XYZ file of C-alpha atoms in Angstrom:
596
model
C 6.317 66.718 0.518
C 9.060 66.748 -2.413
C 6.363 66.430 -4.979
C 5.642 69.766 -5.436
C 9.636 71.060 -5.825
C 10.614 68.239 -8.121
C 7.098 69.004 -10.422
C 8.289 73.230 -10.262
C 11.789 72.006 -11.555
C 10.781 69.310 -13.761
C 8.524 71.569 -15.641
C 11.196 74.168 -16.249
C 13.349 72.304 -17.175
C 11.621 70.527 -19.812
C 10.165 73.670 -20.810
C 13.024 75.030 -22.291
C 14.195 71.729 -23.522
C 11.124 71.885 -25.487
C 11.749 75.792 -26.362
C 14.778 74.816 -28.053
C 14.328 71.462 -29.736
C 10.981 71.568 -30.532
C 9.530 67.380 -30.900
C 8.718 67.710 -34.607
C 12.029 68.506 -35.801
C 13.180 65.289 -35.826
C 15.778 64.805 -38.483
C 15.044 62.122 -41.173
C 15.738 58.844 -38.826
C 16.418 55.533 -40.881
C 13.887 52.747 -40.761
C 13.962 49.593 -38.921
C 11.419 46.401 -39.086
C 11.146 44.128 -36.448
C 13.201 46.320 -34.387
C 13.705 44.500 -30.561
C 10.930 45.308 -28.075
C 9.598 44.123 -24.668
C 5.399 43.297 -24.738
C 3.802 43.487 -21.969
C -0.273 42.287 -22.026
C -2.730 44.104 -19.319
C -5.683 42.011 -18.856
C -8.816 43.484 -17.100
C -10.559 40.863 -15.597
C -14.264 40.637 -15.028
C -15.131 39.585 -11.357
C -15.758 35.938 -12.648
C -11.973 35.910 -14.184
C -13.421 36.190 -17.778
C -11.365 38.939 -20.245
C -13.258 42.261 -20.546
C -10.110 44.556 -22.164
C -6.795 43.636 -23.226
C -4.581 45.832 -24.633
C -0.757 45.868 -24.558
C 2.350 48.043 -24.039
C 5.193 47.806 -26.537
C 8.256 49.124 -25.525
C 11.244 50.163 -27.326
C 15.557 50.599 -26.125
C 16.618 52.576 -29.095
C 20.282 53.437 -30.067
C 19.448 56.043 -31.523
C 16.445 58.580 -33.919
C 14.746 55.343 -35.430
C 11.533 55.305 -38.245
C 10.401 51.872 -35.911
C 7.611 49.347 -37.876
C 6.260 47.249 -35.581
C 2.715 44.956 -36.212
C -0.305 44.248 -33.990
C -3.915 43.705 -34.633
C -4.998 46.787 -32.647
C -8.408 48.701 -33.191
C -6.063 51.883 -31.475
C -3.521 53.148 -30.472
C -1.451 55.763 -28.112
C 2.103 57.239 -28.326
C 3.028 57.447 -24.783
C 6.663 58.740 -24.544
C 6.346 61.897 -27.164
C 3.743 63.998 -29.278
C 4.705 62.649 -32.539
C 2.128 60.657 -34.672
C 1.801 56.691 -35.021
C 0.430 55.839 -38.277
C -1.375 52.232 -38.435
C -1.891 51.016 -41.749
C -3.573 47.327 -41.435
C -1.450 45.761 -39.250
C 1.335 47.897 -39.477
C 2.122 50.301 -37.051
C 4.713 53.118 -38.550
C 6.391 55.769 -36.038
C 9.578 57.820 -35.021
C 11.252 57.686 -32.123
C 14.203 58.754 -30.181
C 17.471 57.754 -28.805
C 16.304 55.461 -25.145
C 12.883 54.221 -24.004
C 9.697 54.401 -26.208
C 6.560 53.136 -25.470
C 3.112 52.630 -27.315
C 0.039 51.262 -26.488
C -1.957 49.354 -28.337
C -5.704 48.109 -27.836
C -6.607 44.474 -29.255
C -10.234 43.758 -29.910
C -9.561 39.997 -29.119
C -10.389 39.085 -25.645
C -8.245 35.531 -26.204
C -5.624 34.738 -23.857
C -3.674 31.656 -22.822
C -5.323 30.875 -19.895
C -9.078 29.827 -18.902
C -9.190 31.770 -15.502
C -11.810 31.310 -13.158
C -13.262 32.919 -10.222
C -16.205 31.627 -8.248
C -17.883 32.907 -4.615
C -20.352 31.342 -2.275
C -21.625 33.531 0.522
C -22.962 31.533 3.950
C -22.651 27.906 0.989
C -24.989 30.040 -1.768
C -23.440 31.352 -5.074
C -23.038 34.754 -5.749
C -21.685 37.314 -7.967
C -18.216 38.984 -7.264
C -20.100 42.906 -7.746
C -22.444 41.412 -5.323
C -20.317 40.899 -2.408
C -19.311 44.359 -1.772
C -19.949 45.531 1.852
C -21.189 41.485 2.117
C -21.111 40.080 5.231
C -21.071 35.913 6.328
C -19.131 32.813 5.737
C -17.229 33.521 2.020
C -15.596 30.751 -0.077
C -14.132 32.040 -3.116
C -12.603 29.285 -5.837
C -9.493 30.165 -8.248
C -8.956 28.104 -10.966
C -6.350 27.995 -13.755
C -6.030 25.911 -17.142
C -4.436 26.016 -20.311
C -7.053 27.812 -22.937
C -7.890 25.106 -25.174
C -6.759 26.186 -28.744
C -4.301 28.446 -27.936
C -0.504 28.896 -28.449
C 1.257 26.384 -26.701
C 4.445 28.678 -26.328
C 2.658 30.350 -23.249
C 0.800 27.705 -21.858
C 3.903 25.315 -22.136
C 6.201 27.924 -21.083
C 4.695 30.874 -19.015
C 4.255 30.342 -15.613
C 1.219 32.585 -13.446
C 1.329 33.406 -10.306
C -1.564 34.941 -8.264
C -1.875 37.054 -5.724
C -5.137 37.990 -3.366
C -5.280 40.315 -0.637
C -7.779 39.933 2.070
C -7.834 42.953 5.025
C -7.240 41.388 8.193
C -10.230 43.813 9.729
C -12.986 42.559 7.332
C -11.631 39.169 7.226
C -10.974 36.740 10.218
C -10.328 32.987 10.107
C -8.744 32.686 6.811
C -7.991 29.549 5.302
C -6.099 29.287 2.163
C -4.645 25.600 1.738
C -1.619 25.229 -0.393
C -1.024 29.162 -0.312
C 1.961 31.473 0.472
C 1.176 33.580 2.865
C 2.397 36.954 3.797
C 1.338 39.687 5.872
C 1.300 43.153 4.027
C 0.076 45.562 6.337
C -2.507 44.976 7.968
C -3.681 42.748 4.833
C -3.062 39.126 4.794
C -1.386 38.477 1.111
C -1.791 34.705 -0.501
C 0.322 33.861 -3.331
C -0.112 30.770 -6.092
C 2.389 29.776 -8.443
C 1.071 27.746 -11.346
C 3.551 25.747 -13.265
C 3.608 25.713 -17.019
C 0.765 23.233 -18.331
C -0.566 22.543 -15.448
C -4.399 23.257 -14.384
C -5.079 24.381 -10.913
C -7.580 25.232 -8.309
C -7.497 26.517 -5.101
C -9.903 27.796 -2.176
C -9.842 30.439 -0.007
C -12.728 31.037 3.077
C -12.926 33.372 5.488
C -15.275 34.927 7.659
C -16.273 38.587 6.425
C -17.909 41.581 7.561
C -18.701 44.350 5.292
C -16.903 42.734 2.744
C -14.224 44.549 0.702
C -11.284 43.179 -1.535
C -8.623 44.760 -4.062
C -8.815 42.765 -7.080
C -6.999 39.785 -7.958
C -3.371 40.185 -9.301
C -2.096 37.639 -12.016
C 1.085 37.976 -13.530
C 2.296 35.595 -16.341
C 6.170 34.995 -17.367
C 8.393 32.907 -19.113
C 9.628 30.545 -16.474
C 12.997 30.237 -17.833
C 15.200 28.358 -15.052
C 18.997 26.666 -15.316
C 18.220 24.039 -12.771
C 21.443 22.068 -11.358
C 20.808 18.472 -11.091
C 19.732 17.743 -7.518
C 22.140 15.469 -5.427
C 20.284 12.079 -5.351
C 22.844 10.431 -3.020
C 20.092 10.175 0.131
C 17.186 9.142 -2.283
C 19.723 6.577 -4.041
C 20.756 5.442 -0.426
C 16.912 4.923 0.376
C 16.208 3.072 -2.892
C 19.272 0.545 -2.477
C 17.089 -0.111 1.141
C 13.937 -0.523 -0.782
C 15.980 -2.678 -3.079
C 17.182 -4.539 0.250
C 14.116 -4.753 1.668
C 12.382 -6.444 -1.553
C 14.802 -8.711 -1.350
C 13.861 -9.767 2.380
C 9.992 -9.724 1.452
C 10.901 -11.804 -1.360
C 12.351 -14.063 1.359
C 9.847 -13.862 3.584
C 7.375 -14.449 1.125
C 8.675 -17.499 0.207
C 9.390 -18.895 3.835
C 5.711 -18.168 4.389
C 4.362 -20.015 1.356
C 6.583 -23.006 2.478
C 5.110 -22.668 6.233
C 1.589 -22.150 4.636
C 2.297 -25.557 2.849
C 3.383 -27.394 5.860
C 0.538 -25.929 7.578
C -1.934 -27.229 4.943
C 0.067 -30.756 5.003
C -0.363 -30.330 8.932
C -3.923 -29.491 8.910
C -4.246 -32.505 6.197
C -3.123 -34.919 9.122
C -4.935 -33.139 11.675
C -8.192 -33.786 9.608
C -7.560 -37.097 9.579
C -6.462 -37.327 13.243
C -9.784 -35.541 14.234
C -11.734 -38.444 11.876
C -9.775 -41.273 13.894
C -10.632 -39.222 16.703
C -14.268 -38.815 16.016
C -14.247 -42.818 15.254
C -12.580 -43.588 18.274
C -14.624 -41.586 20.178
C -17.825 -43.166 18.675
C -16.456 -46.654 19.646
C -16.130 -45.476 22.869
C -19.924 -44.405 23.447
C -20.495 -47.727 21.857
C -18.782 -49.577 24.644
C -19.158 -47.226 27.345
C -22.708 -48.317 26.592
C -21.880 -51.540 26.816
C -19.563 -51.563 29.986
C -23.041 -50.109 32.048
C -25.158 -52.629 30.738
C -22.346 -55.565 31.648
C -21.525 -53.806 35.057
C -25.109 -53.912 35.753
C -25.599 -57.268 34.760
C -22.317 -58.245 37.416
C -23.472 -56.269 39.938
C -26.856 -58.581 39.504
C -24.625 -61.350 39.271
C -22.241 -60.821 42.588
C -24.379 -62.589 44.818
C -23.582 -65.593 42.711
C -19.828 -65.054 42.186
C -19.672 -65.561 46.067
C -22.134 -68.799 45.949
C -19.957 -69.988 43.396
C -16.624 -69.455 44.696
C -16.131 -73.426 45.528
C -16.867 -73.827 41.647
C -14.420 -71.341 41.036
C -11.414 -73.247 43.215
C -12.507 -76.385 41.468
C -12.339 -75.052 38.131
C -8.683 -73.073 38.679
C -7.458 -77.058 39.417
C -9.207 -78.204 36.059
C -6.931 -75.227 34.545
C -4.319 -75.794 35.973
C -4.286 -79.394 35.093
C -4.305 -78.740 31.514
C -1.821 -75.137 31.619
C 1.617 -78.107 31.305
C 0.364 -78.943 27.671
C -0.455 -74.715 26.647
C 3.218 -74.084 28.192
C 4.537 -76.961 26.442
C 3.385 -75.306 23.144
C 4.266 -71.898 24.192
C 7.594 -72.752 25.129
C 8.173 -74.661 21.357
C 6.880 -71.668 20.051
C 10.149 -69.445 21.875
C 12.731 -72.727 20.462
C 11.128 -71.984 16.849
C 11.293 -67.941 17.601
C 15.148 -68.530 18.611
C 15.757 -70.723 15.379
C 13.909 -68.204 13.087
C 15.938 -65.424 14.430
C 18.891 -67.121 13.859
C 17.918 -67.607 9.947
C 18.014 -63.820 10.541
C 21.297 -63.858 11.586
C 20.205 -62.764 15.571
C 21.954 -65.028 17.923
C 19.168 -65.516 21.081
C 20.085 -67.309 23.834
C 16.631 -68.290 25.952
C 17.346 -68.954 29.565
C 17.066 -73.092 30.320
C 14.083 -74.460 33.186
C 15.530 -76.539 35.874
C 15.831 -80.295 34.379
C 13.260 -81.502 37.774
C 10.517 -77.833 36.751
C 10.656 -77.802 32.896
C 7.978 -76.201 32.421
C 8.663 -73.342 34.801
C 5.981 -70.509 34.638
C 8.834 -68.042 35.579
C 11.559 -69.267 33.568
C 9.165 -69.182 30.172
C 8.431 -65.571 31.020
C 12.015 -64.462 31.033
C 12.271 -66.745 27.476
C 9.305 -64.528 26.396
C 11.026 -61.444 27.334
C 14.784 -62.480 25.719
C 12.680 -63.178 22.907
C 11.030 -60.111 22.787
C 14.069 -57.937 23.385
C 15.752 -59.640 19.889
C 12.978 -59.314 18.193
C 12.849 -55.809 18.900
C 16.863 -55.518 17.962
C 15.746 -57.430 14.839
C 12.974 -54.537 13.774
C 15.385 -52.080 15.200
C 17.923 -52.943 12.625
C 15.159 -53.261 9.551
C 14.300 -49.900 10.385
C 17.631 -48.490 10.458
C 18.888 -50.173 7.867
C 15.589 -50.189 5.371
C 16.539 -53.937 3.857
C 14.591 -56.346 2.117
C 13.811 -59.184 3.640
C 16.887 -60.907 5.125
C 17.667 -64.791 4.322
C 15.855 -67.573 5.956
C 12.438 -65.355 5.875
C 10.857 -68.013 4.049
C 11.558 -70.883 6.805
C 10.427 -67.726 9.268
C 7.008 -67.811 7.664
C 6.758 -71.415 7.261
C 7.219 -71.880 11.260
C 5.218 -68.782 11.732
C 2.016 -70.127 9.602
C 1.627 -72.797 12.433
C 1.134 -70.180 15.034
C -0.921 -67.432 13.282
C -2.480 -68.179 9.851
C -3.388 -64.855 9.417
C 0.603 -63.475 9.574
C 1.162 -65.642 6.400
C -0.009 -62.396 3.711
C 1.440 -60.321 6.318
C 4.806 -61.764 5.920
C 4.389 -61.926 2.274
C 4.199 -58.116 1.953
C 6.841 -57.031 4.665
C 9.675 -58.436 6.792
C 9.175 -55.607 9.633
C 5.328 -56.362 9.997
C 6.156 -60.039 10.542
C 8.303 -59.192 13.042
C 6.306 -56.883 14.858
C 3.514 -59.784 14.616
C 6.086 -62.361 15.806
C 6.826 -59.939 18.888
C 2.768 -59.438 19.424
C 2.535 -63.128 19.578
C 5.331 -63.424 21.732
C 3.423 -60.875 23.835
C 0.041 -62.785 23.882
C 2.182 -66.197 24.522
C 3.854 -64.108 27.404
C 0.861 -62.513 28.495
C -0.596 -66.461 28.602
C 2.052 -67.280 30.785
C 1.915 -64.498 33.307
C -2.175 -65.560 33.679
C -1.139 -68.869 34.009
C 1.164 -68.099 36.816
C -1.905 -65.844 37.818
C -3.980 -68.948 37.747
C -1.725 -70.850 39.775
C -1.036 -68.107 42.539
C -5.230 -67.449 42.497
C -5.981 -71.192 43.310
C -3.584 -70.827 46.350
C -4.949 -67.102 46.992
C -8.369 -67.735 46.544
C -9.055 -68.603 50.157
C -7.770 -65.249 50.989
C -9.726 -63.495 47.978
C -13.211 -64.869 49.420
C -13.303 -62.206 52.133
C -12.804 -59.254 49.700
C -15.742 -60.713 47.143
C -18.046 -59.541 49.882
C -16.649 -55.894 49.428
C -16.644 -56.829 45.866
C -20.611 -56.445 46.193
C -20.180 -53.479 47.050
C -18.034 -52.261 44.629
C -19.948 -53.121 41.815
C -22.606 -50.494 42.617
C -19.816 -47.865 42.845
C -18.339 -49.029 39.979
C -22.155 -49.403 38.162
C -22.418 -45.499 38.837
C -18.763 -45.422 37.348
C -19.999 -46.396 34.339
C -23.090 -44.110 33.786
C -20.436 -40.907 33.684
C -18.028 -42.848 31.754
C -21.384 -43.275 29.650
C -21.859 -39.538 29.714
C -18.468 -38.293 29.486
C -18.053 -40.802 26.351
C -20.746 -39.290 24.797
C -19.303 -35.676 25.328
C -16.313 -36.523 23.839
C -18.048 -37.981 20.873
C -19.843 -34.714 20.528
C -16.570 -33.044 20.891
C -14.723 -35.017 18.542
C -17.078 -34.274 15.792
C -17.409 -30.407 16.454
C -13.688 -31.195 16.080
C -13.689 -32.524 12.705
C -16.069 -29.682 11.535
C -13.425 -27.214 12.683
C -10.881 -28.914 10.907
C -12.820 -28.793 8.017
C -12.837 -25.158 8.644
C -9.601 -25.346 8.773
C -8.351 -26.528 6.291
C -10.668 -24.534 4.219
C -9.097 -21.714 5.671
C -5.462 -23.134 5.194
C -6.164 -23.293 1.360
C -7.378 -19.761 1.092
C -4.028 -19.035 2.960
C -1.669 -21.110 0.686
C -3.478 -19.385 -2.262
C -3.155 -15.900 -0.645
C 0.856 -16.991 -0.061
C 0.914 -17.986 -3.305
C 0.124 -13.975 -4.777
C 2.201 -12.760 -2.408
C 5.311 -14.734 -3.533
C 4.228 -13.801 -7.043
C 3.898 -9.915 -5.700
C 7.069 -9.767 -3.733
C 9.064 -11.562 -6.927
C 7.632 -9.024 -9.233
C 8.515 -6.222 -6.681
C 12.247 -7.670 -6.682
C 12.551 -7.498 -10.131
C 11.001 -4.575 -10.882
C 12.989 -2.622 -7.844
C 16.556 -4.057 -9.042
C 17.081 -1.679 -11.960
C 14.846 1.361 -9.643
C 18.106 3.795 -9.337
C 18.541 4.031 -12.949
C 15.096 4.530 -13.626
C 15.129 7.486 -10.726
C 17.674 8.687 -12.604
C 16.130 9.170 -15.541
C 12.884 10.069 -14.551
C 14.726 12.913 -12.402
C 16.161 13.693 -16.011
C 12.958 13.432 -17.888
C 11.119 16.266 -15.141
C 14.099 18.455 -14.891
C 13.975 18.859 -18.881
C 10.321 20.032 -18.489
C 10.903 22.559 -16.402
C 14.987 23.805 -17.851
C 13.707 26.532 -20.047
C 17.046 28.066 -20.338
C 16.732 27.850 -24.687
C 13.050 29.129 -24.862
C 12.435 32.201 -27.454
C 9.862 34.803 -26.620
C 7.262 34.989 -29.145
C 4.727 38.133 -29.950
C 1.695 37.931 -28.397
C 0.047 40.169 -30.996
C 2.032 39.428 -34.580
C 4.120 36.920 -35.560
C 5.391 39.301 -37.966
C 7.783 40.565 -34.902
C 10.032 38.527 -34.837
C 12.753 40.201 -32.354
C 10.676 40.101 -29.671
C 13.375 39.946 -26.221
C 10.531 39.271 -23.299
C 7.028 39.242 -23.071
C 4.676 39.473 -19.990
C 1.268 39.323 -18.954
C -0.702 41.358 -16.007
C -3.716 40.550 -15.164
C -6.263 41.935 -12.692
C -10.047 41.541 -11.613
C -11.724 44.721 -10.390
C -11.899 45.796 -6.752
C -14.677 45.230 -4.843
C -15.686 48.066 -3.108
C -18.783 49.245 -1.723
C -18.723 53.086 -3.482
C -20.762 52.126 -6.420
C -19.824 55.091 -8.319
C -15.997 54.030 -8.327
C -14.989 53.032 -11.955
C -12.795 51.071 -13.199
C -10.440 53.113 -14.950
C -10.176 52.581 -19.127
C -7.677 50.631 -20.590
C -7.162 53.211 -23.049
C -6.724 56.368 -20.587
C -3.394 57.619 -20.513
C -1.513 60.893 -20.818
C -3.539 62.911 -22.839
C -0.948 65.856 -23.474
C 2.757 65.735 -24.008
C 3.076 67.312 -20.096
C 0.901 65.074 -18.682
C 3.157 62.227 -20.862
C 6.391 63.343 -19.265
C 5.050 63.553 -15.737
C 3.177 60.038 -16.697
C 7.246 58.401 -17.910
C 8.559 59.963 -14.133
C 5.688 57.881 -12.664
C 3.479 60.647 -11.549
C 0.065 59.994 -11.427
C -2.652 62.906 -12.710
């Protein structure tokens, strides 16, 4: 509505601005190389993100009339603030201009930029060409991607960031998914955004599902990322690394109490190994007699008829025993004097109880001398143990008397004091055990009229007993299959328990290396926080000329980039990079940003 007005006044007014100063009186303006300029590159993209034109604005902020030289490698160009020629001469461009903004164009026959951009589609999972997809319609995946051009200036690459913008309408377009995009809604067009970092490569996906397929083109824009980044406050991150660093510490720990447990285990497992082959041996024996325990309580239960027929031999033969037990206790009861004397060469006072002078060989009273002895020969082992000593005086007199009773304690007692004693206590035991059979023997032979009744039920017994033994024959044999299932899972086992210690072993190696290396981690944060910071503080970087290095006062330079719209109009056309304002009106209008 205020186009019209502003374009009726405009025109007068420059009208008789140009009535009176006339463009090509310019008065003789002095000349300037390298004078200061802002580029900025336009890029028309082909639908695949490959370079079709590239040409680039130069613009000017002049103090005042200046003869400007300025350089490009430009197979044209266009004045596009005033009428007045610009000469190129090789790589020289020569013009005058006046006080404020000037602009030229300039059109580069090199199609080389910065950046390898890509752009590929896939309609319904089938490739297909960008002009293709116009008025398209099915599944769409379309795939940016973004490198540094190999071979070309690093100053961009290293220092220009892009960022990328693609509109999709909302109408033609439904279930969008763009991963790792910004998104924005712009109308009724949903807007995804991209920023690529300096040196870094990049792709990205976007899919949607389209119908009649239309899409402006892609917008890239690159600039100097030039940022004065504060250093960020690390005190939370610092805070979590002194936990790490704590925590190490407490693997580390844990580590190690689990390779010491692992070893115990294996040392455990070691015993239980052997405990299960003892077992399995044990159990064998068992079978083994088991076995022979049914085959002897067979035989007796043959045999009971005749233990009742020869009960009267029985009686007869407990009054033979008896008549020769006074000689046995007679020995037995030396045995105790020579068990008190040894002891005392020990240095243990006993004191055995005395038999009545009319009984003295007393049954009882040698029992309770067997048990006195018993009870100092127990103190006596007591204290070796305690005490871990060598033998103890006299032990030589101990195995002298001893030798009598049991040759076989003799290399016994040679090799250790505390196995002679627990020998001298297992004879005392046997001698005891003699007596209490003996006073068995002698309450039997008065008994044994009252035992004759219960030998009948004996009889019967015996067959109970005879099936007894066939499941302690059975059950035997279970456990000896048992046992040795046992020892094969021990074997296991400690297999197992190895693998273990070995795996305890890396850890603790792991965990020490992780305690180490996390001790000096804040300082290395630091610095690495440092190290990235410097990549991306670009606060010192100088703008370079994208088309000479002969300019050397070049204050900013930019880069716009675009891929054609795809529309479904066929007879649309891209518009020229070189179109412009063709007449010094149409330039004026084109410097108010009118469009004609």
């Amino acid at each position: 509505m205020f186009y019209k007005p502003f374009h009726a006044c405009l025109s007068l007014t420059l009208a008789a601005a140009l009535a009176v100063s006339p463009v090509t009186a310019w008065a003789e303006a002095p000349q300037e190389k390298n004078t200061p300029k802002e580029e900025v590159i336009y890029v028309n993209l082909k639908t695949d993100g490959s370079v079709d034109q590239i040409y680039v604005v130069n613009q000017f902020d002049l103090t005042g009339q200046t003869q400007v030289v300025d350089y490009g490698h430009y197979s044209s160009v266009r004045n596009l603030t005033t009428t007045d020629q610009i000469v190129v001469d090789g790589d020289q461009v020569t013009f005058t201009a006046p006080q404020g903004k000037f602009y030229y164009q300039g059109n580069l026959e090199s199609k080389n930029i910065p950046w390898d951009i890509s752009v590929v589609y896939t309609l319904d999972g089938k490739p297909v060409q960008g002009e293709e997809l116009a008025g398209a319609s099915g599944h769409l995946e379309m795939t940016l991607s973004f490198a540094p051009a190999p071979g070309s200036d690093p100053v961009y690459s290293d220092h220009f960031a892009l960022q990328a913008t693609v509109l999709l309408d909302s109408e033609k377009c439904t279930n969008i998914s763009a991963p790792n995009a910004t998104l924005a809604n712009v109308g009724s067009d949903k807007q995804m955004s991209y920023i690529i970092l300096p040196g870094k490569s990049k792709s990205y996906t976007i899919s949607a599902d389209v119908t009649d397929f239309e899409m402006s083109g892609i917008q890239i824009n690159g600039i100097a990322l030039q940022l004065d980044i504060d250093d960020p406050d690390t005190t939370e991150l610092k805070d979590k690394i002194y936990e790490l660093q704590d925590g190490a510490v407490e693997l580390d720990d844990g580590a190690v109490r689990l390779d010491d447990g692992a070893a115990e285990l294996y040392d455990g497992i070691t015993q239980l190994q052997d405990g299960g082959s003892d077992l399995k041996d044990g159990a064998e024996d068992l079978y083994d007699g088991a076995k022979d325990l049914q085959k002897a309580v067979r035989q007796l239960k043959g045999g009971s008829a005749q233990i009742v027929q020869g009960g009267t031999e029985l009686s007869d033969g407990f009054g033979q025993l008896n008549q020769n037990t006074p000689q046995l206790k007679g020995g037995i009861a030396s045995f105790q004097d020579q068990g008190a004397g040894l002891l005392a060469l020990a240095g243990i006072s006993v004191q055995l109880p005395q038999p009545p002078k009319d009984d003295p060989l007393n049954t009882q009273i040698l029992i309770e001398r067997g048990a006195v002895l018993d009870q100092a020969l127990k103190e006596l082992a007591d204290q070796l143990a305690k005490e871990k000593k060598e033998p103890v005086p006299g032990a030589s007199q101990l195995m002298v008397g001893a030798s009598s009773l049991n040759g076989s304690s003799r290399s016994l007692l040679d090799s250790l004091l505390p196995q002679l004693v627990s020998q001298l206590r297992q004879l005392n035991a046997l001698m005891t055990g003699t007596l209490q059979y003996i006073a068995g023997t002698e309450a039997l032979e008065t008994g044994y009229s009252q035992l004759y009744p219960f030998l009948l039920e004996l009889d019967g017994g015996l067959g109970q007993l005879s099936g007894g033994t066939d499941e302690l024959k059975s059950g035997s044999k279970k456990l000896y299959d048992g046992s040795s299932e046992l020892k094969d899972g021990t074997d296991q086992l400690k297999d197992g328990a190895v693998l273990l210690r070995d795996g305890t072993i890396q850890l603790t190696d792991g965990t020490l290396e992780l305690r180490d290396r996390s001790q000096d981690m804040e300082g290395e944060v630091d610095d690495r926080i440092d190290e990235m910071m410097d990549e991306y503080r670009t606060t010192d970087f100088t703008p370079v000329s994208f088309v000479s290095a002969k300019n050397t006062q070049v204050q900013e330079v930019q880069f716009a980039m675009k891929t054609p719209d795809i529309q479904k109009d066929e007879t649309v056309q891209e518009t020229p990079v070189d179109q412009g304002p063709q007449n010094l009106w149409q330039r004026i209008l084109y410097l108010f940003g009118f469009d004609f």
